[in-house]
XYZ file of C-alpha atoms in Angstrom:
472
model
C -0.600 11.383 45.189
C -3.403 12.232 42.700
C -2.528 14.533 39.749
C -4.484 15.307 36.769
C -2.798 14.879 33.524
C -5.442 16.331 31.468
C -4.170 19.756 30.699
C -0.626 18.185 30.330
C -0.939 15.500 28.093
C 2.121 16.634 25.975
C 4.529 15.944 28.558
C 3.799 11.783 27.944
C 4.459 11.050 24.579
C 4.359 9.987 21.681
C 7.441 7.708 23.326
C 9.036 6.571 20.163
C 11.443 7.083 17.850
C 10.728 8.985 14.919
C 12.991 9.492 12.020
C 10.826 11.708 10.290
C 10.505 14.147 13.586
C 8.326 16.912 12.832
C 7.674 18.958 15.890
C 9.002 21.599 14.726
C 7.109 21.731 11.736
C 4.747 25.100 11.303
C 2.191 23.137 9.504
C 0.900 21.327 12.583
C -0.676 17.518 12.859
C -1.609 16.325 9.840
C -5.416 15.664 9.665
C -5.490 12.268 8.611
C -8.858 10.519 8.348
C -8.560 6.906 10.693
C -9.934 3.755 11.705
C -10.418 4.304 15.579
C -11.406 1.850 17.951
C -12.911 3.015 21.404
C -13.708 1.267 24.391
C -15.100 2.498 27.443
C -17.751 0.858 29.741
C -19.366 3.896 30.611
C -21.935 4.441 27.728
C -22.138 8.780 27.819
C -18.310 8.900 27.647
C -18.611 6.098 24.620
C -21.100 8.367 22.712
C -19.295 11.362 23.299
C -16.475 10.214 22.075
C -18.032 8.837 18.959
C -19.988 12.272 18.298
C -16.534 14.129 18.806
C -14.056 11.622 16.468
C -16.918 11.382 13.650
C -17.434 15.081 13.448
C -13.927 15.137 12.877
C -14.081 12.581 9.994
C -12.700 9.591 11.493
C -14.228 5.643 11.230
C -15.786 4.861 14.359
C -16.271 1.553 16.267
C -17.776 1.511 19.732
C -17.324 -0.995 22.133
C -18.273 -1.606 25.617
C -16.448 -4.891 25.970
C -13.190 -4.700 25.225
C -13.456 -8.618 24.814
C -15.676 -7.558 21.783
C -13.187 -5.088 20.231
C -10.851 -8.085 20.235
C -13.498 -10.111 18.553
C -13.764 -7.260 15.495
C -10.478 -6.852 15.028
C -10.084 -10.112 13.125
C -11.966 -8.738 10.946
C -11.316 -4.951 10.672
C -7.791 -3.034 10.467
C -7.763 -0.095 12.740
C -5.397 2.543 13.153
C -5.761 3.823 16.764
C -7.003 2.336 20.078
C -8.919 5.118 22.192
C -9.607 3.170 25.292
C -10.646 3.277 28.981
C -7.776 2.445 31.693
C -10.173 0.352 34.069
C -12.889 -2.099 32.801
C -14.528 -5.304 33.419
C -12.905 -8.010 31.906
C -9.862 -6.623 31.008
C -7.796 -3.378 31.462
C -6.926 -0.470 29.185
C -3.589 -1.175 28.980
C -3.558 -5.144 28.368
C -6.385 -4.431 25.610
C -3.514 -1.973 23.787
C -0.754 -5.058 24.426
C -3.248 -7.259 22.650
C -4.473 -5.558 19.808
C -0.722 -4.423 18.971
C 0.500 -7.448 19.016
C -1.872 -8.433 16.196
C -1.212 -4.834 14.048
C 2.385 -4.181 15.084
C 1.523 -0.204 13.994
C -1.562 0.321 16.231
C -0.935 3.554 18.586
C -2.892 3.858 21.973
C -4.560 6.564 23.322
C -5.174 5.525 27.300
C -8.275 8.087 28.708
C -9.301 7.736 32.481
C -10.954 9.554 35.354
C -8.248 7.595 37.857
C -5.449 9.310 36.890
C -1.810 9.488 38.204
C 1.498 10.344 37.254
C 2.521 7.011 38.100
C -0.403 5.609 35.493
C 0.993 7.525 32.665
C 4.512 7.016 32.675
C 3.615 3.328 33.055
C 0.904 3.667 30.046
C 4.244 5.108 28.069
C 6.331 2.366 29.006
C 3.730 0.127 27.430
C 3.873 2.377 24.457
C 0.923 4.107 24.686
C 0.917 7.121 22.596
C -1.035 9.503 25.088
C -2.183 9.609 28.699
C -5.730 11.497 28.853
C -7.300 12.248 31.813
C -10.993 12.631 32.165
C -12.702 15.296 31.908
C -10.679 16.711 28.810
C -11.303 18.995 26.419
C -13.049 17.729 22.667
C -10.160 20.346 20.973
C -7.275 18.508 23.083
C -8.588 15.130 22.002
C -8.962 15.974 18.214
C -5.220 17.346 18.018
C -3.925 14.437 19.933
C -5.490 11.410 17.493
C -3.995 13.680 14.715
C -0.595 13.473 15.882
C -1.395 10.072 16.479
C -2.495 9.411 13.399
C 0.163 11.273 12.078
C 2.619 9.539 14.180
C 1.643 5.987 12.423
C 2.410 7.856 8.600
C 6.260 8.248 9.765
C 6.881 5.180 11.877
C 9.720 3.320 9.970
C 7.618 0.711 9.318
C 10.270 -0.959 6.671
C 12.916 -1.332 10.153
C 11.023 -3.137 11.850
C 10.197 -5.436 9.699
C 12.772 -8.428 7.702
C 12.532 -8.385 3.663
C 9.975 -6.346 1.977
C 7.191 -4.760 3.042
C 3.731 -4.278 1.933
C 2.771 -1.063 2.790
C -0.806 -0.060 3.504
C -4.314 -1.229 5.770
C -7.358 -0.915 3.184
C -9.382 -4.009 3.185
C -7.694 -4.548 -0.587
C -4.016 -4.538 0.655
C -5.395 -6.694 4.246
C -6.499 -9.728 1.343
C -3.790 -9.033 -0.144
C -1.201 -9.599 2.615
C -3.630 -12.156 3.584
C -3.151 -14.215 0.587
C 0.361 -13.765 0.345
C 0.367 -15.130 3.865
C -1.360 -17.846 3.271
C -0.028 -19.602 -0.205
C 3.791 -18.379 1.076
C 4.283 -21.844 2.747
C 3.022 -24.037 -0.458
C 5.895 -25.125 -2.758
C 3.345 -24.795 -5.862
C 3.359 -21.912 -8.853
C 1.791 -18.473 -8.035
C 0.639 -16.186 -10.925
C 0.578 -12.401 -9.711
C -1.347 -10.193 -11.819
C -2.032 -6.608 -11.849
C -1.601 -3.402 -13.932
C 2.499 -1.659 -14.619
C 3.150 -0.342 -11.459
C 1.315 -2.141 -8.757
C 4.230 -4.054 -6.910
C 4.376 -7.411 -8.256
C 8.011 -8.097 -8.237
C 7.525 -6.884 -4.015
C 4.690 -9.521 -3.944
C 7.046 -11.880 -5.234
C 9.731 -11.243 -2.682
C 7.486 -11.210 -0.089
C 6.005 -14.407 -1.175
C 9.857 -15.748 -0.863
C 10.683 -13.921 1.537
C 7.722 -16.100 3.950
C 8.603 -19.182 2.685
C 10.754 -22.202 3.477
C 12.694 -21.121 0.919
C 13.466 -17.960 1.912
C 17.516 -18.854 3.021
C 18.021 -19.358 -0.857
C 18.079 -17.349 -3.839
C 15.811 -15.077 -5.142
C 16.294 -14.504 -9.329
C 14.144 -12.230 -11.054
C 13.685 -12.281 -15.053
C 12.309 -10.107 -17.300
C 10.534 -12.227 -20.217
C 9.764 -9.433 -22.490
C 13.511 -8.152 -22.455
C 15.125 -10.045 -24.635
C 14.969 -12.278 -28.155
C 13.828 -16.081 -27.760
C 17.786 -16.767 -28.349
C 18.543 -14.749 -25.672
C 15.969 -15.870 -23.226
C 16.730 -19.316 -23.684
C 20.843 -19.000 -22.761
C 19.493 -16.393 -19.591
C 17.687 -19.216 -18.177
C 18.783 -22.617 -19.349
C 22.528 -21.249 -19.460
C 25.135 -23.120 -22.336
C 28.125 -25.408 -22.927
C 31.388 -24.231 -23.577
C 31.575 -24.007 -27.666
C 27.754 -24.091 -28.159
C 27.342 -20.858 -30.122
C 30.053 -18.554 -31.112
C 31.394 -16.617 -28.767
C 30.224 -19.313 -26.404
C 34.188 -19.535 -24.882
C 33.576 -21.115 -21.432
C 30.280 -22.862 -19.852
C 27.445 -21.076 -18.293
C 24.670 -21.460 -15.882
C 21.565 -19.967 -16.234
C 19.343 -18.357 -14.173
C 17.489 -21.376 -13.689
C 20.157 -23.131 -11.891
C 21.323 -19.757 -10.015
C 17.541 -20.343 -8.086
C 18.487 -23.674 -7.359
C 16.735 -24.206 -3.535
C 14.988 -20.804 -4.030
C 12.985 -18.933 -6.080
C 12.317 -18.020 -9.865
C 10.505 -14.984 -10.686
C 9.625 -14.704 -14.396
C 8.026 -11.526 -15.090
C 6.002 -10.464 -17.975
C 5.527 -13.680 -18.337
C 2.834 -12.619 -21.073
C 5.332 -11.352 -23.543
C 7.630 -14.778 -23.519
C 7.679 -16.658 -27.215
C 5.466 -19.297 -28.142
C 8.332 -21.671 -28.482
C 9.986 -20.676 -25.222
C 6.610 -21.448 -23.441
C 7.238 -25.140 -24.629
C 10.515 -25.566 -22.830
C 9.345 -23.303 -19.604
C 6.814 -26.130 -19.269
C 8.758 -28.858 -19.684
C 11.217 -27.184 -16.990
C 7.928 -26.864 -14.590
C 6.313 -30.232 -15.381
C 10.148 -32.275 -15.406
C 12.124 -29.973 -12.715
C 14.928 -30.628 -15.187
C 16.627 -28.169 -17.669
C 18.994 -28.929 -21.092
C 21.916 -26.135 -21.125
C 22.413 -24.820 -24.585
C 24.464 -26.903 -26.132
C 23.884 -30.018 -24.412
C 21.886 -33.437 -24.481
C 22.530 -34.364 -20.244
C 19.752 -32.699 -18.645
C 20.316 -31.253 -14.946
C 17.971 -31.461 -12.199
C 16.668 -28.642 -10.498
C 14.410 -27.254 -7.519
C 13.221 -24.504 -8.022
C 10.086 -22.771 -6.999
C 7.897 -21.144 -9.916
C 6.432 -17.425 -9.642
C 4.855 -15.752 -12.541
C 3.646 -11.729 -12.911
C 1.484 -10.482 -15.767
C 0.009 -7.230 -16.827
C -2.421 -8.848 -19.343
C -5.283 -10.793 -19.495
C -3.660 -14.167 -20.091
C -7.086 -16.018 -20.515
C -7.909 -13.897 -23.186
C -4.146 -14.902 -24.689
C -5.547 -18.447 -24.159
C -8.468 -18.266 -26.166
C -6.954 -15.521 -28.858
C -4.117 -18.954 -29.072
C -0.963 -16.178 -27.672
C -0.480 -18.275 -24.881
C -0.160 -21.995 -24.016
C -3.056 -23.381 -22.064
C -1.101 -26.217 -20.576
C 1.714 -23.415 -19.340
C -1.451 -21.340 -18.320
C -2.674 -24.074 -16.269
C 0.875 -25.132 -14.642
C 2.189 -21.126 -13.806
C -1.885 -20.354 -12.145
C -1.918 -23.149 -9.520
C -3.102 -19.747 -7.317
C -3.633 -16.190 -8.705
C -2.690 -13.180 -6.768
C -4.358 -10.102 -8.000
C -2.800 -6.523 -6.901
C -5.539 -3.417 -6.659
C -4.602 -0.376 -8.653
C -3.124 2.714 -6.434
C -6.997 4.335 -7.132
C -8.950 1.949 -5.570
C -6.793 2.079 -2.024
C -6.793 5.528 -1.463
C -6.227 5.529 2.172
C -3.014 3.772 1.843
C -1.363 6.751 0.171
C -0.356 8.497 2.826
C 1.416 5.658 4.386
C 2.947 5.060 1.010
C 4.098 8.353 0.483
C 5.666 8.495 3.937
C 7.476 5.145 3.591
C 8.804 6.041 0.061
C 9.971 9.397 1.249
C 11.896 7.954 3.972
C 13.363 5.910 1.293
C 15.015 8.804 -0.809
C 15.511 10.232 2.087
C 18.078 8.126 3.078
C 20.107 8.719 -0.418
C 19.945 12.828 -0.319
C 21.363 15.093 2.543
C 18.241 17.096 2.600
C 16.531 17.596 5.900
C 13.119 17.233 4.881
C 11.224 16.107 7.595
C 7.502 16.066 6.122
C 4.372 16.461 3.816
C 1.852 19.319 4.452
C -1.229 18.468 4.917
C -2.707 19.985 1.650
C -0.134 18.050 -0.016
C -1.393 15.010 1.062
C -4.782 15.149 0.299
C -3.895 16.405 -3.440
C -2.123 13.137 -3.483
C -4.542 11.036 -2.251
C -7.209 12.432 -5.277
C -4.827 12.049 -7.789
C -5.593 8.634 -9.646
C -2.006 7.393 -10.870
C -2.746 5.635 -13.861
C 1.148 4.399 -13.283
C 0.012 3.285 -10.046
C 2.726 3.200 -7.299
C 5.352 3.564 -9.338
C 4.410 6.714 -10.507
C 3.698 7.949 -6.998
C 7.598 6.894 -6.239
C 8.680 9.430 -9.235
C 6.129 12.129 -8.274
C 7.848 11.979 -4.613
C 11.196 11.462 -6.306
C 11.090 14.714 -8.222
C 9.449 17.031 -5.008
C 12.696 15.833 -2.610
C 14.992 16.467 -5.369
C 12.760 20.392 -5.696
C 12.275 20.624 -1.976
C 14.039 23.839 -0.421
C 12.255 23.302 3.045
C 11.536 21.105 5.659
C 8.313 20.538 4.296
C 7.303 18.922 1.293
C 4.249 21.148 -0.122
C 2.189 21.531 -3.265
C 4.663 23.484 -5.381
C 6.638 20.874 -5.151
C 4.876 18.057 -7.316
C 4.811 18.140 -10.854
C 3.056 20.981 -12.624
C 0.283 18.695 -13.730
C -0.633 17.374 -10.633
C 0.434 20.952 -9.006
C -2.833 22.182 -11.404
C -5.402 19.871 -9.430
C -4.963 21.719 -6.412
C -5.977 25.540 -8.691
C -9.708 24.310 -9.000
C -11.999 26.526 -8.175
C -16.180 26.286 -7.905
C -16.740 30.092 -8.552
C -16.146 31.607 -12.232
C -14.344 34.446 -13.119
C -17.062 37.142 -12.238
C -17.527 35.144 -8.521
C -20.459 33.996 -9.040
C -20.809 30.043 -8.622
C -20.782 26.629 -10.963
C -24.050 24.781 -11.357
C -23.993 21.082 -10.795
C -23.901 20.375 -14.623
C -20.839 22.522 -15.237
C -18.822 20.955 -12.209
C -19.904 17.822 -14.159
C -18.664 18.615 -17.017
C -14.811 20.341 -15.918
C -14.191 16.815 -14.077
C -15.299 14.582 -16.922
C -12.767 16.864 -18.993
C -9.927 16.965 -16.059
C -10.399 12.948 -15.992
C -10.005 12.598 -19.691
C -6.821 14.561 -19.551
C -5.245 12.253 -16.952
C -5.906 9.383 -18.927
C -5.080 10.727 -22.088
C -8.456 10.207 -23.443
C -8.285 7.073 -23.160
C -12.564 6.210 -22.137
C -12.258 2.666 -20.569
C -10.154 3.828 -17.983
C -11.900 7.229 -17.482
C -14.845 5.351 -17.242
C -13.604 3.025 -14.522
C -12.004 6.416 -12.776
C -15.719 7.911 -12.494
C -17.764 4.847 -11.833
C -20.071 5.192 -14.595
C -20.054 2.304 -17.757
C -18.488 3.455 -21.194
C -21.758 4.409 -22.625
C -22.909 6.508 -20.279
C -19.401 8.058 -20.312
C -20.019 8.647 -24.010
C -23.402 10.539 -23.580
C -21.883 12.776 -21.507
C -18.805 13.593 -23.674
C -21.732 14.076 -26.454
C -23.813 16.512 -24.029
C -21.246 18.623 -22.991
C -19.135 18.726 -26.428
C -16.145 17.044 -25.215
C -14.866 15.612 -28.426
């Protein structure tokens, strides 16, 4: 028997589990901007749908062919899959199995003029996210690719999923994962660079984590720690009686990695002499305890981190070429926090769940205006400063809802802004100019390279500006 579903879609999903429930949340689907994929054969209901999701400030892609869609989708992420139920070539639902097999967090919104009751608990089985029956109505759909959309933020992603996980979808974080993908297998060095903050140790582990190796150990060292003393008896270990105090033999971390993985960071800030005998390590695969003259053999796979620019180091004579050379068989570069904006959300979600787990609260969100103050916030401490601004607002929370009053005061202050002065009237284009060139200097401390980078616009430019509008 033939039932519409359209004026019932609720009662069909979403069909998952979701630790971070918020139906009963008074602040309704958060209005996330996506990447949505639709596919329908029938080219008004395409356009419609296009005209509809785009007024609504989502990234369309159109297809007629779902054979196509699969096609892009090796080379775009998407988010959501809006898609006809029956098509030439290949079905709704089998188009959905597809494409989420390739992005594991892909929800599926099935829409069709043939539909049954039968159809959607079947389309749910699949997990689908929604059953949609033509004709619907353009308010229904919006509200249901929110919660979709929504629904992807609080997915446990980090369950799901063995060792670490790189959270986010912008095309940075997709070359990243890419990359990490790729080199994971190789047995040679890896140098990860990036600013304080951006995840390298998790690219490390992750890089491990892929490899053959991944069954062994995993040793992470701090090279700008400790003294050149101290660095060398962390690594290379020492005999019984070779220093005072030395009253029983040691291994070092070196040999602790044996079959697995080394990760030296900072490797920017280890001493001149200690780069000799890290490259001798690398070039020989053999180590000298402290103390001793037999050497030890060792395998042990190399990976290096940096926040500076070790080619200027290089050429400034800081650093040792030939160690240069030996750590950067392949260079992994990590974006700053600023320049993948649309992965905050996800972030935030997945690091919320995270303290979640160590507090009894019952927090079970982020408002919507919350999020979008986080998203234009430019973390010059990158992600982990995103970690302690989400830190501090569970430990401040009092509802169910993470909002605004609970971030710092400083970041609270972005979301006060106002384009009208005190007498209501409005800003001209040169004063709104001029309060964000001084908000952006603020966040950076003054500090012009980065404020320059922050509003697109080269240091002397910057400078002309600070000059016009008396910014000194």
């Amino acid at each position: 028997m033939e039932s519409g579903v359209g004026n019932d879609y609720q009662s069909f999903g979403p069909n998952r589990l979701n630790l971070l429930d918020m139906k009963n949340s008074s602040q309704g689907p958060c209005q996330q901007a996506g990447r949505i994929f639709v596919v329908d054969d029938d080219p008004v209901s395409l356009r419609n749908l296009r005209r509809i999701l785009e007024k609504a400030g989502h990234k369309v892609y159109t297809y007629s062919n779902p054979l196509r869609a699969l096609t892009r989708l090796e080379q775009e992420s998407c988010d959501l899959l809006i898609t006809d139920l029956k098509m030439p070539y290949m079905n709704g639902l089998d188009l959905f199995n597809r494409m989420q097999r390739a992005h594991p967090s892909l929800e599926g919104i099935i829409i069709t003029g043939y539909a049954s009751l039968e159809g959607a608990v079947e389309a749910t089985k699949e997990g689908v996210f929604h059953y949609l029956a033509k004709p619907f109505d353009p308010d229904q759909l919006r509200d249901l690719v929110g919660q979709a959309l929504e629904h992807i933020l609080r997915e446990p992603l980090s369950e799901s999923l063995p060792g670490p996980v790189m959270i986010g979808n912008s095309p940075g974080m997709a070359r990243l994962k890419e990359m990490v993908a790729q080199i994971a297998p190789a047995e040679c060095s890896v140098l990860i660079t990036g600013e304080s903050g951006t995840g390298k140790e998790l690219v490390a582990r992750s890089i491990h984590a892929l490899s053959p190796r991944a069954a062994g150990p995993f040793v992470a060292f701090n090279c700008g720690a400790f003294s050149e003393d101290l660095i060398a008896n962390e690594l290379f270990g020492h005999e019984k009686e070779a220093f005072t105090g030395a009253h029983s033999r040691k291994a070092g971390l070196i040999e602790n990695a044996e079959g697995g993985t080394l990760f030296l960071d900072e490797i920017g800030d280890m001493p001149f002499s200690m780069q000799v005998k890290l490259l001798r390590v690398i070039q020989e695969r053999e180590i000298l305890r402290v103390g001793s003259s037999h050497p030890i053999a060792v395998n042990v796979r190399f990976l290096a981190a940096t926040a500076k620019d070790l080619k200027s180091a290089v050429r400034e004579g800081a650093f040792r070429q030939d160690l240069y050379f030996r750590l950067n068989v392949f260079e992994i570069h990590i974006p700053r926090l600023s320049e993948r904006q649309q992965d905050i959300p996800l972030l935030a979600y997945h690091i919320l769940r995270k303290f979640l787990h160590q507090t009894e609260k019952r927090i079970q969100g982020i408002s919507a205006e919350t999020l979008e103050l986080l998203k234009s916030y430019p973390y010059p401490g990158n992600v982990r400063e995103l970690e302690n601004i989400l830190e501090r607002a569970v430990a401040v929370c009092n509802g169910k809802t993470i909002r605004v009053k609970d971030l710092p005061s400083d970041l609270a202050n972005l979301n006060l802004y106002t384009y009208e002065r005190a007498d209501g009237s409005l800003l001209n284009l040169e004063e709104l100019e001029r309060d964000y060139i001084r908000h952006i200097l603020n966040l950076t401390g003054g500090i012009r390279v980065r404020a320059a980078e922050i509003l697109g616009i080269d240091r002397a430019s910057l400078w002309r500006k600070i000059k016009k509008y008396d910014l000194e």
